[in-house]
PDB file of C-alpha atoms and ligand atoms in Angstrom:
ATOM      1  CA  UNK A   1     -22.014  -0.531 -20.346  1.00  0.00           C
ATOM      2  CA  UNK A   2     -18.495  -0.029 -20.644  1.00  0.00           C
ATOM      3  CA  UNK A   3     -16.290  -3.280 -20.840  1.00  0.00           C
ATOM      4  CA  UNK A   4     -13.600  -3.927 -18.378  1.00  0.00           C
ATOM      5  CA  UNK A   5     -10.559  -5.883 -19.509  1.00  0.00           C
ATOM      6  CA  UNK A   6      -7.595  -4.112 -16.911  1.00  0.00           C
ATOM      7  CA  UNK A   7      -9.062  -3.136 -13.887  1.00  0.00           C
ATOM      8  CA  UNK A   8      -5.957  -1.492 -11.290  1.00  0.00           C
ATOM      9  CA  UNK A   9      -6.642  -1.411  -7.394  1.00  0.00           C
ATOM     10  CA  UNK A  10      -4.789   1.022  -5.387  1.00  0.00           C
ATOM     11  CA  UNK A  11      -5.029  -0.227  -1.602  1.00  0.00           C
ATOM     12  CA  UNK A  12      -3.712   1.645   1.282  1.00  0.00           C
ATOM     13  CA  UNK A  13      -3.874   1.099   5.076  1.00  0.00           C
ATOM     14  CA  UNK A  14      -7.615   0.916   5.231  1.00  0.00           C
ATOM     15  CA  UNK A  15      -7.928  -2.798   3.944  1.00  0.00           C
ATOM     16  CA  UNK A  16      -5.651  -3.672   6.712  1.00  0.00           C
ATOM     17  CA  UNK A  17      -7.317  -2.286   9.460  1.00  0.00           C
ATOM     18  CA  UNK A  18      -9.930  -4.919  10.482  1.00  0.00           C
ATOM     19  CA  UNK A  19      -7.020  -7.038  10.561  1.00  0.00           C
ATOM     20  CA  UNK A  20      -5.704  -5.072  13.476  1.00  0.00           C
ATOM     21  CA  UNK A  21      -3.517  -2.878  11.874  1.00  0.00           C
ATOM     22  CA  UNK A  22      -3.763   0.386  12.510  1.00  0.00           C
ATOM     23  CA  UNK A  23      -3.765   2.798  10.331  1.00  0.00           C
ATOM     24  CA  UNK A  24      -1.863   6.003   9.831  1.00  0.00           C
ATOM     25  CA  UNK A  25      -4.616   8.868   9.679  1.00  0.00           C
ATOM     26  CA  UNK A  26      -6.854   7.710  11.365  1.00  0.00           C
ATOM     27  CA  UNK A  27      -7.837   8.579  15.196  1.00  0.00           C
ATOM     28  CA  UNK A  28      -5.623   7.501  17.374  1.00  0.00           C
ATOM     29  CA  UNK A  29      -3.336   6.010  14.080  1.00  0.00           C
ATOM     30  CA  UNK A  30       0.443   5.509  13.417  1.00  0.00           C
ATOM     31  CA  UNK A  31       1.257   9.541  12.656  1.00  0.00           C
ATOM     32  CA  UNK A  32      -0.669  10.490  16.190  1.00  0.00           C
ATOM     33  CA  UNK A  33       1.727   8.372  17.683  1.00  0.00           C
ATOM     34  CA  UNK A  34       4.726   9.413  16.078  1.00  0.00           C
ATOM     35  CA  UNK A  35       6.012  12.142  14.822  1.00  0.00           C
ATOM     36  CA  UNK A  36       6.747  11.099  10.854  1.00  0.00           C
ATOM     37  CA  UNK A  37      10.492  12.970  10.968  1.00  0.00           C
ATOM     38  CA  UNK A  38      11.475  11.031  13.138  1.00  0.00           C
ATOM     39  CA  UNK A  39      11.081   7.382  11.925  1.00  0.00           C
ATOM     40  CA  UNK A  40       9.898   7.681   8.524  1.00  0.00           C
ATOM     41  CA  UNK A  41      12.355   9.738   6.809  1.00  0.00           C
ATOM     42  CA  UNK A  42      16.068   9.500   5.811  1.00  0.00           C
ATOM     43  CA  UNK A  43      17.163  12.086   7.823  1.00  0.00           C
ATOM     44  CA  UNK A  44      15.559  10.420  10.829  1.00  0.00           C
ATOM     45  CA  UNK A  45      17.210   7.311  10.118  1.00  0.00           C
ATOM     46  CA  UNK A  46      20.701   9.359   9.601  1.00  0.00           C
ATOM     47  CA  UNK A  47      20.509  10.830  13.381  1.00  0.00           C
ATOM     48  CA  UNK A  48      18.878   7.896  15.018  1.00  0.00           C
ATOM     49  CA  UNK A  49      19.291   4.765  13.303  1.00  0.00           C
ATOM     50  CA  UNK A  50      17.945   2.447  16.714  1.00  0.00           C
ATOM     51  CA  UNK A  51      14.807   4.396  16.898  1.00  0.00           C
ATOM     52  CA  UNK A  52      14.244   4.193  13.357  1.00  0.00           C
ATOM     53  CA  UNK A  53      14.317   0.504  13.593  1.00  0.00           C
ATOM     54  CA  UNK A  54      12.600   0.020  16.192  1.00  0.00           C
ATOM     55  CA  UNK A  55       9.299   1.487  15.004  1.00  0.00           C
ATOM     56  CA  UNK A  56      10.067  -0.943  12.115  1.00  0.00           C
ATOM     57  CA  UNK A  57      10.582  -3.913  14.255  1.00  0.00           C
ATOM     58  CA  UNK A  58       7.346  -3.735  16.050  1.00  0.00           C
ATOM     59  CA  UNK A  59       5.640  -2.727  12.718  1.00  0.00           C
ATOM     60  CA  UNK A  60       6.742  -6.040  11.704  1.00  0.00           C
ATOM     61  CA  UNK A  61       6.457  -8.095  14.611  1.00  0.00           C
ATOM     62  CA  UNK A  62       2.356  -6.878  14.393  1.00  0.00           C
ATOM     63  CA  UNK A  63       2.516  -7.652  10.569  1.00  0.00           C
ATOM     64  CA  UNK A  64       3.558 -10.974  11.044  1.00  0.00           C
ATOM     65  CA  UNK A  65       0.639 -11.892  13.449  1.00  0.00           C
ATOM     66  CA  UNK A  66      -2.081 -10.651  11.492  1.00  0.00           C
ATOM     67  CA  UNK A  67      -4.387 -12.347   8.963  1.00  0.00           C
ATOM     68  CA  UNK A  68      -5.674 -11.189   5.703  1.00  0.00           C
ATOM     69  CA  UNK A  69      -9.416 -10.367   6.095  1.00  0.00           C
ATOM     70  CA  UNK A  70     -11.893 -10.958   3.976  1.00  0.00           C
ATOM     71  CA  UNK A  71     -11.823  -8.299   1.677  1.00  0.00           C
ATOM     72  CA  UNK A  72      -7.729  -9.149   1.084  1.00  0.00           C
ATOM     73  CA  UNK A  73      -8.973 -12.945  -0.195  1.00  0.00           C
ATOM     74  CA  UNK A  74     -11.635 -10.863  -2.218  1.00  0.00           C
ATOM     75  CA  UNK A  75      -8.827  -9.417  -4.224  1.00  0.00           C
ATOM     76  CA  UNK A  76      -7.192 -12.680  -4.494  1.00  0.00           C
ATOM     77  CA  UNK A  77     -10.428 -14.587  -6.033  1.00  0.00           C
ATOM     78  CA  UNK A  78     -11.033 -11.162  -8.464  1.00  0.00           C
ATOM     79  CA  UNK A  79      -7.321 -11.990  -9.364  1.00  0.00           C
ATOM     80  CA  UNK A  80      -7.805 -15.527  -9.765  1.00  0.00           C
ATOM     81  CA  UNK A  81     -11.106 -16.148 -11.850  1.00  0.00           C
ATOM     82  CA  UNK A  82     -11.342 -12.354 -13.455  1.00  0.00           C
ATOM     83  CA  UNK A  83     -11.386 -13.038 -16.993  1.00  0.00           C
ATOM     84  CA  UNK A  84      -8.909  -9.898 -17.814  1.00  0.00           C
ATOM     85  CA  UNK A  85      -6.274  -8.165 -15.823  1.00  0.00           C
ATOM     86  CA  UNK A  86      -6.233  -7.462 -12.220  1.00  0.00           C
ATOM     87  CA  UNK A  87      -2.956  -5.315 -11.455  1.00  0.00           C
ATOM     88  CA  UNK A  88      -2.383  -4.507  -7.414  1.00  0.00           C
ATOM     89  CA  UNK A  89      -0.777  -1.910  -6.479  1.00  0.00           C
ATOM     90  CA  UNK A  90      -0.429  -1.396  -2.786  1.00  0.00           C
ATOM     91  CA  UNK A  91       0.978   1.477  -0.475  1.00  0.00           C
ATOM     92  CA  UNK A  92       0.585  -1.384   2.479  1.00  0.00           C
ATOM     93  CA  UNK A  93       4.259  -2.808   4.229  1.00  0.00           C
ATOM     94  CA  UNK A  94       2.026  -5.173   5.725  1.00  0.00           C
ATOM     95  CA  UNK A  95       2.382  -8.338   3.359  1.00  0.00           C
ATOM     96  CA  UNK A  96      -1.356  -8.850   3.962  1.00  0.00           C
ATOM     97  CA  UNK A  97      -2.098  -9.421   0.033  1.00  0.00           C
ATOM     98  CA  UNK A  98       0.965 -11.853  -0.141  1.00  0.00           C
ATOM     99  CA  UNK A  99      -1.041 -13.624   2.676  1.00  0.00           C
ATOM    100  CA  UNK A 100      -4.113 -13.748   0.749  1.00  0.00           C
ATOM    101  CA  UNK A 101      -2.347 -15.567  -2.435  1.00  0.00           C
ATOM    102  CA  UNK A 102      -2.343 -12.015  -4.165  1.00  0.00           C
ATOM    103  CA  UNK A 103       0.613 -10.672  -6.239  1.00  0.00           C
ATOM    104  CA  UNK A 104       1.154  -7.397  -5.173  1.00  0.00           C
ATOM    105  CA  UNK A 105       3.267  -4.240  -6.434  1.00  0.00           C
ATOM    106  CA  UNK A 106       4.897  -2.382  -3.529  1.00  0.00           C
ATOM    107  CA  UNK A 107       5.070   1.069  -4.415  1.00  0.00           C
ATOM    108  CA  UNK A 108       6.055   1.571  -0.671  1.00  0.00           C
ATOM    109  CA  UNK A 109       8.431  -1.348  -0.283  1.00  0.00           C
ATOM    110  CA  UNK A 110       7.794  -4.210   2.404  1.00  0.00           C
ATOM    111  CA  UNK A 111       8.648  -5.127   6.004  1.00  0.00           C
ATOM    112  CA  UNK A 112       9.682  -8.194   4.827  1.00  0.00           C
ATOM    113  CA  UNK A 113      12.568  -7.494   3.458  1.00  0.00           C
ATOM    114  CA  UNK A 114      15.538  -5.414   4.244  1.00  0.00           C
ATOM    115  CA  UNK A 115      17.915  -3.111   1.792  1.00  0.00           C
ATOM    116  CA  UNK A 116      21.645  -2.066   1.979  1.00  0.00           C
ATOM    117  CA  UNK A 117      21.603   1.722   1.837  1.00  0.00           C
ATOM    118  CA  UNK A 118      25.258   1.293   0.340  1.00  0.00           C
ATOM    119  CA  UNK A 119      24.723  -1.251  -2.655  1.00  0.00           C
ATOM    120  CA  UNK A 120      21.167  -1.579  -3.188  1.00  0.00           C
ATOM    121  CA  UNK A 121      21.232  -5.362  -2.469  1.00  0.00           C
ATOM    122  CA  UNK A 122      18.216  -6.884  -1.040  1.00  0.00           C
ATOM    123  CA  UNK A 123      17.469  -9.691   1.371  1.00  0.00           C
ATOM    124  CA  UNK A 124      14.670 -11.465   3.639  1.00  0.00           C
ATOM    125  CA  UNK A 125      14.821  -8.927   6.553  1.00  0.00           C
ATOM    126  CA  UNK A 126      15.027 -11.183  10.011  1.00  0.00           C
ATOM    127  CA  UNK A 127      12.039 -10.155  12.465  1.00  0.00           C
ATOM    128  CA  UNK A 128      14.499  -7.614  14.415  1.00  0.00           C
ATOM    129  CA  UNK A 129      16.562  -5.486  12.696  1.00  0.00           C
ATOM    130  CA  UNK A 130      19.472  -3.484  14.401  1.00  0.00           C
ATOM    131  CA  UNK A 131      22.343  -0.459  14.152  1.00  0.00           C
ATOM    132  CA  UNK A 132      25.001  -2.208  12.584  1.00  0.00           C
ATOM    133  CA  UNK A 133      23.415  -4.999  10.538  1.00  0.00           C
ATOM    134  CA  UNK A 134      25.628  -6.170   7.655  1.00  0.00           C
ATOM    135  CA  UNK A 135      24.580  -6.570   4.576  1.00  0.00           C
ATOM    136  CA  UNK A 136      24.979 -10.078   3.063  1.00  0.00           C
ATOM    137  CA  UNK A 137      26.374  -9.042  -0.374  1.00  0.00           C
ATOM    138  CA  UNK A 138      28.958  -5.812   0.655  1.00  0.00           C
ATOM    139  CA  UNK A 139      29.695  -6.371   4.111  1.00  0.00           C
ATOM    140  CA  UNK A 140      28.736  -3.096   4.888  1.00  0.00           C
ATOM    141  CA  UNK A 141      26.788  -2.254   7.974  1.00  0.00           C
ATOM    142  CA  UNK A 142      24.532  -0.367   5.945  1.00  0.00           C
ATOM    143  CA  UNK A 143      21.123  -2.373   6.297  1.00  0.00           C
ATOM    144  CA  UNK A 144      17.867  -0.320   6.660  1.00  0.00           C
ATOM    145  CA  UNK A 145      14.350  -1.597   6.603  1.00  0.00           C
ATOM    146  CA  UNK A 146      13.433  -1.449   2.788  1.00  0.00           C
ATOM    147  CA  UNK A 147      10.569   1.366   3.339  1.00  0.00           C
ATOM    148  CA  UNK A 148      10.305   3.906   0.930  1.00  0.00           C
ATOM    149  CA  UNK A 149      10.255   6.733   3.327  1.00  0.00           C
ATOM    150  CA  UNK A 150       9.046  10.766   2.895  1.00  0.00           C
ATOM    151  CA  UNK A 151      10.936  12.373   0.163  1.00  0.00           C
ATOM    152  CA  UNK A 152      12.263   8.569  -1.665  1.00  0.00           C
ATOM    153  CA  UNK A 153      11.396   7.666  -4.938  1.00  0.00           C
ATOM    154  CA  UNK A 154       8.462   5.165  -4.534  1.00  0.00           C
ATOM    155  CA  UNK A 155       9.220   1.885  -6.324  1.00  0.00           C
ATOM    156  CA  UNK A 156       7.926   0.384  -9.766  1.00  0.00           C
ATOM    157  CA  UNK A 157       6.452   3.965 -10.724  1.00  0.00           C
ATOM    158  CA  UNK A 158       7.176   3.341 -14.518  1.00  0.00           C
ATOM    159  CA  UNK A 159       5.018   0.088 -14.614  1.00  0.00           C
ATOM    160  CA  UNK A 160       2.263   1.437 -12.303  1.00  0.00           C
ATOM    161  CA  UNK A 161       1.936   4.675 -14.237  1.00  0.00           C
ATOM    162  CA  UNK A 162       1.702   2.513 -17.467  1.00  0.00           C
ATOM    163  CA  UNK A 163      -1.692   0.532 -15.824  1.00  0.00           C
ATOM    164  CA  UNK A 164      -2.802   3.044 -14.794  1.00  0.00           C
ATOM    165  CA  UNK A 165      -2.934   4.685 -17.934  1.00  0.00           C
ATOM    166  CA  UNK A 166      -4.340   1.905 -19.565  1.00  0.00           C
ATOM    167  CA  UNK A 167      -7.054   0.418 -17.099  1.00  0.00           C
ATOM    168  CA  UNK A 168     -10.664   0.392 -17.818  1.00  0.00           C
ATOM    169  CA  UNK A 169     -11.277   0.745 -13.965  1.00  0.00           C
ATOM    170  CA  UNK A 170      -9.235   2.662 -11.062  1.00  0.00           C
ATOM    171  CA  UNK A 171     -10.392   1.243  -7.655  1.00  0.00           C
ATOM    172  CA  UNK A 172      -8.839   2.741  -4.829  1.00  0.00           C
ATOM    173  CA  UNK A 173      -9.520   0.902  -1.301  1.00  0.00           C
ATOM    174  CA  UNK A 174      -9.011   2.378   2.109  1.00  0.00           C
ATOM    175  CA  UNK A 175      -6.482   5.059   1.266  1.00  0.00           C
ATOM    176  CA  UNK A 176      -6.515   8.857   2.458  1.00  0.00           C
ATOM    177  CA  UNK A 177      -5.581  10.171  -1.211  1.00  0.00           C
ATOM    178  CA  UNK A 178      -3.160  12.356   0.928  1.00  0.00           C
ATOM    179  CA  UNK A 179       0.375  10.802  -0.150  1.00  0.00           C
ATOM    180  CA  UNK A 180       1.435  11.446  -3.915  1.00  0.00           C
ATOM    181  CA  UNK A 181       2.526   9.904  -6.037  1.00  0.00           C
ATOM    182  CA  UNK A 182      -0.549   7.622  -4.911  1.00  0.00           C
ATOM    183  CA  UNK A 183      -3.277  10.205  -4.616  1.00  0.00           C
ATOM    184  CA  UNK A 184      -2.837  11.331  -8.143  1.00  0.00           C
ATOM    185  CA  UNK A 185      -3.759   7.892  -9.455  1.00  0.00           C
ATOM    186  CA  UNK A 186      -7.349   8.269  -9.823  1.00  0.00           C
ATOM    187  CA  UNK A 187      -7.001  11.435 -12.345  1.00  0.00           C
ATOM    188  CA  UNK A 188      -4.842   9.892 -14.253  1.00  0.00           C
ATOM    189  CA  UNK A 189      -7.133   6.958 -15.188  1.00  0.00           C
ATOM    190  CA  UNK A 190      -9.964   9.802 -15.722  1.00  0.00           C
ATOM    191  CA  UNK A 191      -7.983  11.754 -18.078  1.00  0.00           C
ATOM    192  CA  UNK A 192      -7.158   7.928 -19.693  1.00  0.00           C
ATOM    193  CA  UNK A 193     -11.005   7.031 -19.976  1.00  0.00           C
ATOM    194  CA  UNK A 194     -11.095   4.699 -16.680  1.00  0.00           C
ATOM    195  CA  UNK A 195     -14.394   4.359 -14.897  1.00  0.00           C
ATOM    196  CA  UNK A 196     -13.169   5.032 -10.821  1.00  0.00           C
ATOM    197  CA  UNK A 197     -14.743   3.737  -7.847  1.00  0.00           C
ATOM    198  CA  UNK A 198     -13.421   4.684  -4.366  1.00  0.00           C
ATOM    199  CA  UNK A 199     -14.088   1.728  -1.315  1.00  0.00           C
ATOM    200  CA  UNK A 200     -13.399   3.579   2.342  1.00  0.00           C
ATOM    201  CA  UNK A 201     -14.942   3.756   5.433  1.00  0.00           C
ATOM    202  CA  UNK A 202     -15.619   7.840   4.767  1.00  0.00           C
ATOM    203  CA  UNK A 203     -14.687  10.454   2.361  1.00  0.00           C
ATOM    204  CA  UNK A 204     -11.024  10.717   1.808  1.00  0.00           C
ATOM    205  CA  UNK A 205      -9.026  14.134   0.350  1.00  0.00           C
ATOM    206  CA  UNK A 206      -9.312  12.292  -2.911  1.00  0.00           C
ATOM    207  CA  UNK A 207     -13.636  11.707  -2.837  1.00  0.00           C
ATOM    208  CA  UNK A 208     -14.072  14.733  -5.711  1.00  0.00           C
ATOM    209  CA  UNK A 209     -11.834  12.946  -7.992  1.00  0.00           C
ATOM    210  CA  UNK A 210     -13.741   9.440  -8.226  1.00  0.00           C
ATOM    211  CA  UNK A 211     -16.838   8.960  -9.882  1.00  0.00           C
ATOM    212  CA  UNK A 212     -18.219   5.915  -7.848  1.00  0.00           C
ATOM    213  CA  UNK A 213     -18.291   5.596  -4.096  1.00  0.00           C
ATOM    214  CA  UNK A 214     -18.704   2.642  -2.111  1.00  0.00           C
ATOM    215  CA  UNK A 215     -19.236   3.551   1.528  1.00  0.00           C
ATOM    216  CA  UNK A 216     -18.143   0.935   4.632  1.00  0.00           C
ATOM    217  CA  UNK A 217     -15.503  -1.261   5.795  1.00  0.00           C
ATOM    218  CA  UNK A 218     -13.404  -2.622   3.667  1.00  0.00           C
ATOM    219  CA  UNK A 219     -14.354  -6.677   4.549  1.00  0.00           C
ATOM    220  CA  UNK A 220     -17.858  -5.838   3.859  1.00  0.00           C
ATOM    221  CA  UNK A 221     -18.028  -3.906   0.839  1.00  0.00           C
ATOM    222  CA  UNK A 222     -15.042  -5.234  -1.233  1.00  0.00           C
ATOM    223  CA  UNK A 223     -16.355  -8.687  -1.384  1.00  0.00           C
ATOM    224  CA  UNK A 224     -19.786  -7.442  -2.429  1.00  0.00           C
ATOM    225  CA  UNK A 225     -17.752  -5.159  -4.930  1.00  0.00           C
ATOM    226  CA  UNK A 226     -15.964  -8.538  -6.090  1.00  0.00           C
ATOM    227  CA  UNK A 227     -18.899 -10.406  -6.757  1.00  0.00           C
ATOM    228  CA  UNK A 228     -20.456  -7.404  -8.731  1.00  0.00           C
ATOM    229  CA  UNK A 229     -17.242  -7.745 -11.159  1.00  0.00           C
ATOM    230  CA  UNK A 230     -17.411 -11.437 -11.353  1.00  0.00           C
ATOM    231  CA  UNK A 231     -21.410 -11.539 -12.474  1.00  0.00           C
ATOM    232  CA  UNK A 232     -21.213  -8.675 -14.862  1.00  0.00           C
ATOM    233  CA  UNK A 233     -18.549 -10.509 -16.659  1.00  0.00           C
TER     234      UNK A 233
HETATM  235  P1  LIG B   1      -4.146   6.507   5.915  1.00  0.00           P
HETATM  236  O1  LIG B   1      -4.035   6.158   7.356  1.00  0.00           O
HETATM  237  O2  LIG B   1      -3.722   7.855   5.489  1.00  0.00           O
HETATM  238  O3  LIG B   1      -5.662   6.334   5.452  1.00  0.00           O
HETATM  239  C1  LIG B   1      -6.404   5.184   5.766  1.00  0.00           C
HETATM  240  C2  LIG B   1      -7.717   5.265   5.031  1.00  0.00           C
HETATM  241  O4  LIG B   1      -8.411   4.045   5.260  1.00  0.00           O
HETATM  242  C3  LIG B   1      -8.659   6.402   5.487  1.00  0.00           C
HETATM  243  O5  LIG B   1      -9.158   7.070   4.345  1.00  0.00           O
HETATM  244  C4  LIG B   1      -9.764   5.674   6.254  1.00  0.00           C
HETATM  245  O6  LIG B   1     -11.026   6.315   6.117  1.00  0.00           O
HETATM  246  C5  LIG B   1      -9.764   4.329   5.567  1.00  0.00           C
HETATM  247  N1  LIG B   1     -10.231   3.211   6.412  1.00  0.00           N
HETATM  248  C6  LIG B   1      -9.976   2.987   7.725  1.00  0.00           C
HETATM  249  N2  LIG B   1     -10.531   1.826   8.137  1.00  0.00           N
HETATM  250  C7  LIG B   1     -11.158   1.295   7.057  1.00  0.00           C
HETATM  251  C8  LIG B   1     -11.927   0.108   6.834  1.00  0.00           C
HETATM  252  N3  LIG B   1     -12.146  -0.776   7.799  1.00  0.00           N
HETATM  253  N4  LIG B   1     -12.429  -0.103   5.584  1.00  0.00           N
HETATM  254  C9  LIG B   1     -12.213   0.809   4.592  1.00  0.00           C
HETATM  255  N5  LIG B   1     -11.497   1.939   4.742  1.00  0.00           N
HETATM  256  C10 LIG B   1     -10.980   2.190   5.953  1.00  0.00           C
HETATM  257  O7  LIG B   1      -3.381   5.357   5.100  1.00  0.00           O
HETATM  258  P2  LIG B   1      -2.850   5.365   3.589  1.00  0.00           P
HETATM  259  O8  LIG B   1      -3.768   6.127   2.698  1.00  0.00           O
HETATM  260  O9  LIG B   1      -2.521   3.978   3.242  1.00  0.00           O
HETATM  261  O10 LIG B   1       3.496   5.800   3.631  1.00  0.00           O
HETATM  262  O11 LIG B   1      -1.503   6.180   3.752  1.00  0.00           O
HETATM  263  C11 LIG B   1      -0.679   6.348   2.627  1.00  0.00           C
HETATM  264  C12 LIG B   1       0.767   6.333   3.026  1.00  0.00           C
HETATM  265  O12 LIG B   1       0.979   7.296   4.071  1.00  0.00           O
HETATM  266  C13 LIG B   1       1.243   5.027   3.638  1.00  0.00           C
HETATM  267  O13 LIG B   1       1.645   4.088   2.680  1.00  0.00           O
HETATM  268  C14 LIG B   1       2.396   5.472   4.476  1.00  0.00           C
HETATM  269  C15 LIG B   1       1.788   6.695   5.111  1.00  0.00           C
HETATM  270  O14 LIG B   1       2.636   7.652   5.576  1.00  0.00           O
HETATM  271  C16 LIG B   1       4.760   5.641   4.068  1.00  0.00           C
HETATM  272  O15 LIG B   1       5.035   5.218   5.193  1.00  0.00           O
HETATM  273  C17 LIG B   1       5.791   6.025   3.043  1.00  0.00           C
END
């Protein structure tokens, strides 16, 4: 059997959604209910600023109610006791993993915090954010929800791509594999020698790409997935 030393996990909205958040793809999800040109973009922001935060506000207001669930804490006790390297990257806005006790990457950015669109300064974003916002290091009212939206430049890319390319295992947990730079994850650890397991609920646009599949929700099968790790150690 292979050894694992780095193992990455890509998480996306899936992991999240037996917390009550709902997810984007999914029946009934985020992009039914909106259309994602006009709050998810910069150009939506650009012609309707209130609108645009709005959709973050509530986003946020959910986010801050919610709980990790149990397959969050899994990650956090794999990242805690795993004898190697657990990296976690996460599409997720959510803070979730933060919850759980688990340092997370944010390839996505966070509702948490908030960015000036002018200077690049960032800052705790309050619980409602609104048209005019200052920002506290230029003064300008230039404060947007730090969310990398469609067609921005996800964040930490140079660090991810570098785990990824050396991991021994790509997990990927309750994400579509329909957003790149994210979906292309799992081919790159291939082509690097990575053994890849995929944890969702059903197939995802991605499936073909992973050797492993672990079918079910996310608080059922990622803690069983944990404890797998943890024994074979
Ligand atoms: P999606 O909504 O596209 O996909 C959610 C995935 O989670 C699907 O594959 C579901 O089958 C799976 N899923 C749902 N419930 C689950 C459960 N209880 N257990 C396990 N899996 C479950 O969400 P993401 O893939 O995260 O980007 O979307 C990627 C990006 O697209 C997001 O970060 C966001 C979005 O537009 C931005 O906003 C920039």
């Amino acid at each position: 059997m292979r050894r694992i030393d780095q193992i990455v996990i890509l998480t996306g909205a899936g992991i999240s959604a037996e917390s009550g958040l709902g997810t984007f793809r999914d029946e009934g999800g985020l992009w039914a209910q909106h259309k994602i040109e006009d709050v998810a973009t910069p150009e939506a922001f650009l012609r309707n600023p209130d609108l645009v935060h709005r959709f973050y506000n509530a986003r946020r207001a959910q986010a801050a109610k919610a709980q990790p669930n149990a397959a969050h804490k899994a990650i956090a006790r794999l990242q805690a006791t795993f004898s190697g390297t657990v990296v976690l990257v996460t599409q997720n806005v959510d803070g979730l993993h933060e919850k759980a006790g688990s340092p997370a990457i944010h390839m996505h950015g966070e509702l948490s915090c908030a960015l000036c669109a002018a200077c690049e300064h960032r800052w705790d974003a309050p619980m409602t954010m609104a048209v005019g916002d200052t920002c506290p290091a230029c003064a300008s009212s230039t404060a947007r929800p730090d969310i990398v939206w469609f067609g921005e430049m996800p964040y930490h890319m140079e660090e991810i791509v570098e785990a990824v390319q050396t991991c021994d295992l790509f997990a990927a947990i309750g994400t579509s594999g329909q957003v790149y730079p994210a979906a292309g994850f799992v081919e790159e650890a291939r082509m690097a020698g990575a053994a890849t397991v995929e944890l969702n609920l059903r197939d995802s646009d991605m499936s073909h790409a992973f050797e492993e599949h672990i079918t079910g929700p996310a608080s059922d099968t990622v803690p069983r997935w944990v404890d797998q790790i943890l024994n074979g150690q």
